[in-house]
Coordinates of N, CA and C in Angstrom, one line a residue:
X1047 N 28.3 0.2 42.8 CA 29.2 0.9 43.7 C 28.4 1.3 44.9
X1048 N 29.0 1.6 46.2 CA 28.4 1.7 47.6 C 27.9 2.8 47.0
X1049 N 27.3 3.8 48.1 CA 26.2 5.0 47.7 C 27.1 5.5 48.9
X1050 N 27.4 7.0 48.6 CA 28.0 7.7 48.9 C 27.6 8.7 49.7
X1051 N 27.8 9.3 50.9 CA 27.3 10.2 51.9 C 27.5 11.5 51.4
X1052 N 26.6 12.4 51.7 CA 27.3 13.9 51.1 C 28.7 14.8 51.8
X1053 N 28.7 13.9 53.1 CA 30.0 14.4 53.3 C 31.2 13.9 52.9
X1054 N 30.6 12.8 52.7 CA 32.1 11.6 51.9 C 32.1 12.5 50.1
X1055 N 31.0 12.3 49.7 CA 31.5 12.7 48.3 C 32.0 14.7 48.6
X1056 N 31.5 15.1 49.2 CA 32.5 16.5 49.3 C 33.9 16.1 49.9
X1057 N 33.9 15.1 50.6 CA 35.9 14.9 51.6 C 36.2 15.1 49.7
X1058 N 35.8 14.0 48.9 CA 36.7 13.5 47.6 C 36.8 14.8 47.0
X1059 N 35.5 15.3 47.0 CA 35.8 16.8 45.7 C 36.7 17.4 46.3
X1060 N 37.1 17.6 48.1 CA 38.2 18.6 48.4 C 39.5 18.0 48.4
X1061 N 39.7 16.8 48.3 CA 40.8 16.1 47.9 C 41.3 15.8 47.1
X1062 N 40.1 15.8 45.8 CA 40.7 16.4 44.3 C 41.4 17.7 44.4
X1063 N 40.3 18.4 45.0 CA 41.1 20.1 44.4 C 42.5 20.0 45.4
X1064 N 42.9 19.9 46.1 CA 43.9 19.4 46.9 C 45.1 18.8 45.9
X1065 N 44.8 17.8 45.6 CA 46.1 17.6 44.2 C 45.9 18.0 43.5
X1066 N 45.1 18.7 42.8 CA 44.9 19.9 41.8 C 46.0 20.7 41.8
X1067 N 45.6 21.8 43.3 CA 46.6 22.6 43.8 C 48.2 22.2 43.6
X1068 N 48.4 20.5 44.0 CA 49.6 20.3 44.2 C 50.2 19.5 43.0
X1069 N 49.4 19.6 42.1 CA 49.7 19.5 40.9 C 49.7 18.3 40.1
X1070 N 49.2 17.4 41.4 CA 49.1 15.5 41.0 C 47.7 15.4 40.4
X1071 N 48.1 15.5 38.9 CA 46.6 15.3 37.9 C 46.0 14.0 37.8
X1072 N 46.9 13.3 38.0 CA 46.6 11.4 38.2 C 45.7 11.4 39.4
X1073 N 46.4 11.8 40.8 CA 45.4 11.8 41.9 C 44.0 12.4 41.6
X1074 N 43.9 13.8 41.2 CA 42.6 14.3 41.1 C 41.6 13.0 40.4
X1075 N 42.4 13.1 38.9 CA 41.6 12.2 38.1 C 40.9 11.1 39.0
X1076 N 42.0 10.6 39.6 CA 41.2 8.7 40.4 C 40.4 9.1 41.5
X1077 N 40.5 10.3 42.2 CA 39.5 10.8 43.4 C 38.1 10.6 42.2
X1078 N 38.3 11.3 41.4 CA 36.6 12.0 40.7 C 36.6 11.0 40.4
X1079 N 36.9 9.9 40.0 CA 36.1 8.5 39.5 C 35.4 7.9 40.8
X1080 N 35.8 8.3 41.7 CA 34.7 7.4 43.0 C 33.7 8.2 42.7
X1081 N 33.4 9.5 42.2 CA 31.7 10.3 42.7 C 31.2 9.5 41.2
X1082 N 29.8 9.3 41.6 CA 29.3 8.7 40.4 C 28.8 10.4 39.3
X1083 N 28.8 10.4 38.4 CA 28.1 11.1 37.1 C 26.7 11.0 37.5
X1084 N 26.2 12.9 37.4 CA 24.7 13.1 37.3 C 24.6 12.1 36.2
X1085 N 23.1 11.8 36.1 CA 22.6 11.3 35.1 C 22.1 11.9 33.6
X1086 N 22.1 13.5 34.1 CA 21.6 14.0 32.9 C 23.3 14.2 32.2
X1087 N 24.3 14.1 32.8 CA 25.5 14.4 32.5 C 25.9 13.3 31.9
X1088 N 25.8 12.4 32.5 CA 25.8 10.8 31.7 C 25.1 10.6 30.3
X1089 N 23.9 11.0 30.5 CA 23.3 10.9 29.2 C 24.1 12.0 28.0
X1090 N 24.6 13.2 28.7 CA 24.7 14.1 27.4 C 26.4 13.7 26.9
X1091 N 27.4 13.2 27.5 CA 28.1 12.2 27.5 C 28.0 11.6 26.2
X1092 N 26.9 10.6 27.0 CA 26.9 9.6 25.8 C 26.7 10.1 24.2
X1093 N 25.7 10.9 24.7 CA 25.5 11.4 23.0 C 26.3 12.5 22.6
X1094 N 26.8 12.8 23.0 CA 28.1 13.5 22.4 C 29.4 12.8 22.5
X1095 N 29.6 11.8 23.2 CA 31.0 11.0 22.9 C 30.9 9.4 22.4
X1096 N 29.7 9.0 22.9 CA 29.4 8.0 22.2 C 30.1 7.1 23.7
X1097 N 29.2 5.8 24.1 CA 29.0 4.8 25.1 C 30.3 4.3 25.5
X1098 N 31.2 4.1 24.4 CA 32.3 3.7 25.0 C 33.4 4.4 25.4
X1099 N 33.3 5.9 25.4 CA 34.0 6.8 26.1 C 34.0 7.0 27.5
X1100 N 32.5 6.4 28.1 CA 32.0 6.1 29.1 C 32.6 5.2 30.0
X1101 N 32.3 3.7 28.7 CA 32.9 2.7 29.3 C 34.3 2.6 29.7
X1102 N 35.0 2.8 29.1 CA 36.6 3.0 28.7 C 36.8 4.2 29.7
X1103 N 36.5 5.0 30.3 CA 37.3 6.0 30.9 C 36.5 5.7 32.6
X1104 N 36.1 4.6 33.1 CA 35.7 3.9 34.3 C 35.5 5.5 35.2
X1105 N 34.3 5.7 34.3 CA 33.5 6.3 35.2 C 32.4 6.0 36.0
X1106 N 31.7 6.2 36.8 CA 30.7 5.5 37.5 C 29.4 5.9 37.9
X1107 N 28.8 5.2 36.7 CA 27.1 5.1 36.2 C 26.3 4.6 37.0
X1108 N 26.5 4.5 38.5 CA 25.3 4.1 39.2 C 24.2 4.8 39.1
X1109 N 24.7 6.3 39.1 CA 22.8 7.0 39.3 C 22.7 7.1 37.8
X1110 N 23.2 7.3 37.2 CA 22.5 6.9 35.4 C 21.7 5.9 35.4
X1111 N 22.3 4.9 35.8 CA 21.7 3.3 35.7 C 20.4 3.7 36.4
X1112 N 20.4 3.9 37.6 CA 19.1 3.6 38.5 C 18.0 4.4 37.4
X1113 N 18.2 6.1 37.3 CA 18.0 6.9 36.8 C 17.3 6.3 35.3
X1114 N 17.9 5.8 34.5 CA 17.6 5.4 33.2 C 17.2 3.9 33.0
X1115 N 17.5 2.8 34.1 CA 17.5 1.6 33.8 C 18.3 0.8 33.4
X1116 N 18.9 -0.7 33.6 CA 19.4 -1.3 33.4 C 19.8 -1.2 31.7
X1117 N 20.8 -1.0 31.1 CA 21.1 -1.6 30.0 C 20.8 -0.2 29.1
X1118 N 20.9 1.2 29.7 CA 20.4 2.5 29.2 C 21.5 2.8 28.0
X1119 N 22.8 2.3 28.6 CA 23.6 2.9 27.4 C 23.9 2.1 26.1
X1120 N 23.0 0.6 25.5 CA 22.8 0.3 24.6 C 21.7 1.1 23.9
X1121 N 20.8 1.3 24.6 CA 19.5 2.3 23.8 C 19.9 3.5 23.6
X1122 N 19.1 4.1 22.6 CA 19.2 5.4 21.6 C 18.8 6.3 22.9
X1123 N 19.3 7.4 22.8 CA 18.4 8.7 23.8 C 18.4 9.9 22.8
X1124 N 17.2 10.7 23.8 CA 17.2 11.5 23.3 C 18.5 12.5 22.5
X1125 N 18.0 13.5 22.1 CA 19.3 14.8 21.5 C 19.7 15.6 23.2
X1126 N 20.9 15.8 23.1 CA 21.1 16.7 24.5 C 20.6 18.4 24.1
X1127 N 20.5 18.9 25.0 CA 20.0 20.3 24.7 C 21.4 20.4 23.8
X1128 N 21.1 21.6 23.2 CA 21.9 21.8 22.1 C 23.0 23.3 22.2
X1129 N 22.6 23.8 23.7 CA 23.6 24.6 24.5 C 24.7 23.5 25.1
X1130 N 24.2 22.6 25.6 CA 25.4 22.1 26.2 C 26.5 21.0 25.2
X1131 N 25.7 20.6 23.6 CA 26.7 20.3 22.7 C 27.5 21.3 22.1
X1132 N 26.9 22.8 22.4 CA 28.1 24.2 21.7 C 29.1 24.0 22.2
X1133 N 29.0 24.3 23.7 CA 29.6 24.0 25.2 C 30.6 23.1 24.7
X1134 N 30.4 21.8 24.9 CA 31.6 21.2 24.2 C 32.0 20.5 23.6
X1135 N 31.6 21.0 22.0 CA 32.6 20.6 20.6 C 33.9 21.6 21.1
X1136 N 34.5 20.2 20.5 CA 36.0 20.7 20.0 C 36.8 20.5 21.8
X1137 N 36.3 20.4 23.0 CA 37.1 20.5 23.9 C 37.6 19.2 24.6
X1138 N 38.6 18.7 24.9 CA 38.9 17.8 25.3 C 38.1 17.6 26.5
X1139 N 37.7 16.3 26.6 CA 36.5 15.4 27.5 C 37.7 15.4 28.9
X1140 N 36.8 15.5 29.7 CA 37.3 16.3 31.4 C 36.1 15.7 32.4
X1141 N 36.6 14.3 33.6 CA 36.0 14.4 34.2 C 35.5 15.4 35.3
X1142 N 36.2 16.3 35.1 CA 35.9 18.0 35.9 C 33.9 18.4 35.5
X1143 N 33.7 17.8 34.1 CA 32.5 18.2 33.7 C 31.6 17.8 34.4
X1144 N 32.2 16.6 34.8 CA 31.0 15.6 35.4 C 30.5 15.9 36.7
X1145 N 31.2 16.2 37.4 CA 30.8 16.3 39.0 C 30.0 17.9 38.8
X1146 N 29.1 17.2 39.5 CA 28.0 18.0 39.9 C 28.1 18.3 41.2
X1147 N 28.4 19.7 41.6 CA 29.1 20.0 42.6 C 27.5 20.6 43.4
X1148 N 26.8 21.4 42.9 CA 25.3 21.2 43.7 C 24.8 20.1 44.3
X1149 N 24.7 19.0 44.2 CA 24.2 17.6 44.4 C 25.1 17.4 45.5
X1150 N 26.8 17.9 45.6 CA 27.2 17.0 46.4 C 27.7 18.2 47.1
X1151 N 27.3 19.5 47.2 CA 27.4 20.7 48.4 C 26.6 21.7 47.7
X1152 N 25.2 21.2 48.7 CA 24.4 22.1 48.2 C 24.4 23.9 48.3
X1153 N 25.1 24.8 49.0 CA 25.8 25.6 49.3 C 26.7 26.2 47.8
X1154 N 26.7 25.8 47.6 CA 28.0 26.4 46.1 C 27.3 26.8 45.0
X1155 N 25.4 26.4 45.0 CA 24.7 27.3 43.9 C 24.4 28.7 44.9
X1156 N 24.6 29.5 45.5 CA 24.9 30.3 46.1 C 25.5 31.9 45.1

């Protein structure tokens, strides 16, 4: 996928929350598939939903991939910390988790 500007991937996060507000959950959903998934978010993902929840839900693994290497989500990884598997058992899987909203407006760890 192209590599994305920090002002382009903030236009998308404000254009999610935008149909958020207006209540088009389909729109938000397809906005947050253009930001690619941190990597460490990718990985803990995987090991808590297992590779093809990944695949199947056309998220986008470009910085995993760079991040981990070609062909990362056939190999074993490590355990994820074991705060962020409490975190979420039992909660229905939400690309909301994925955007890492520090990375793409540095301003909001504030």
């Amino acid at each position: 996928m192209a590599q994305l500007t920090q002002e382009q991937r903030f236009d998308i996060v404000q254009a999610s929350l935008d149909a958020a507000d207006r209540g088009d959950h389909e729109e938000e959903h397809r906005l947050l598939l253009m930001l690619p998934i941190a990597p460490h978010l990718a990985k803990a993902a995987k090991d808590i939903w297992g590779k093809d929840f990944l695949l199947q839900g056309g998220y986008d693994l470009s910085e995993a991939e760079a991040a981990y290497g070609t062909g990362w989500l056939e190999r074993d990884s490590e355990d994820c910390p074991e705060a962020f598997i409490k975190q979420a058992e039992g909660t229905k899987a939400d690309i909301r988790i994925f955007v890492n909203i520090e990375s793409i407006h540095p301003s909001s760890n504030n």
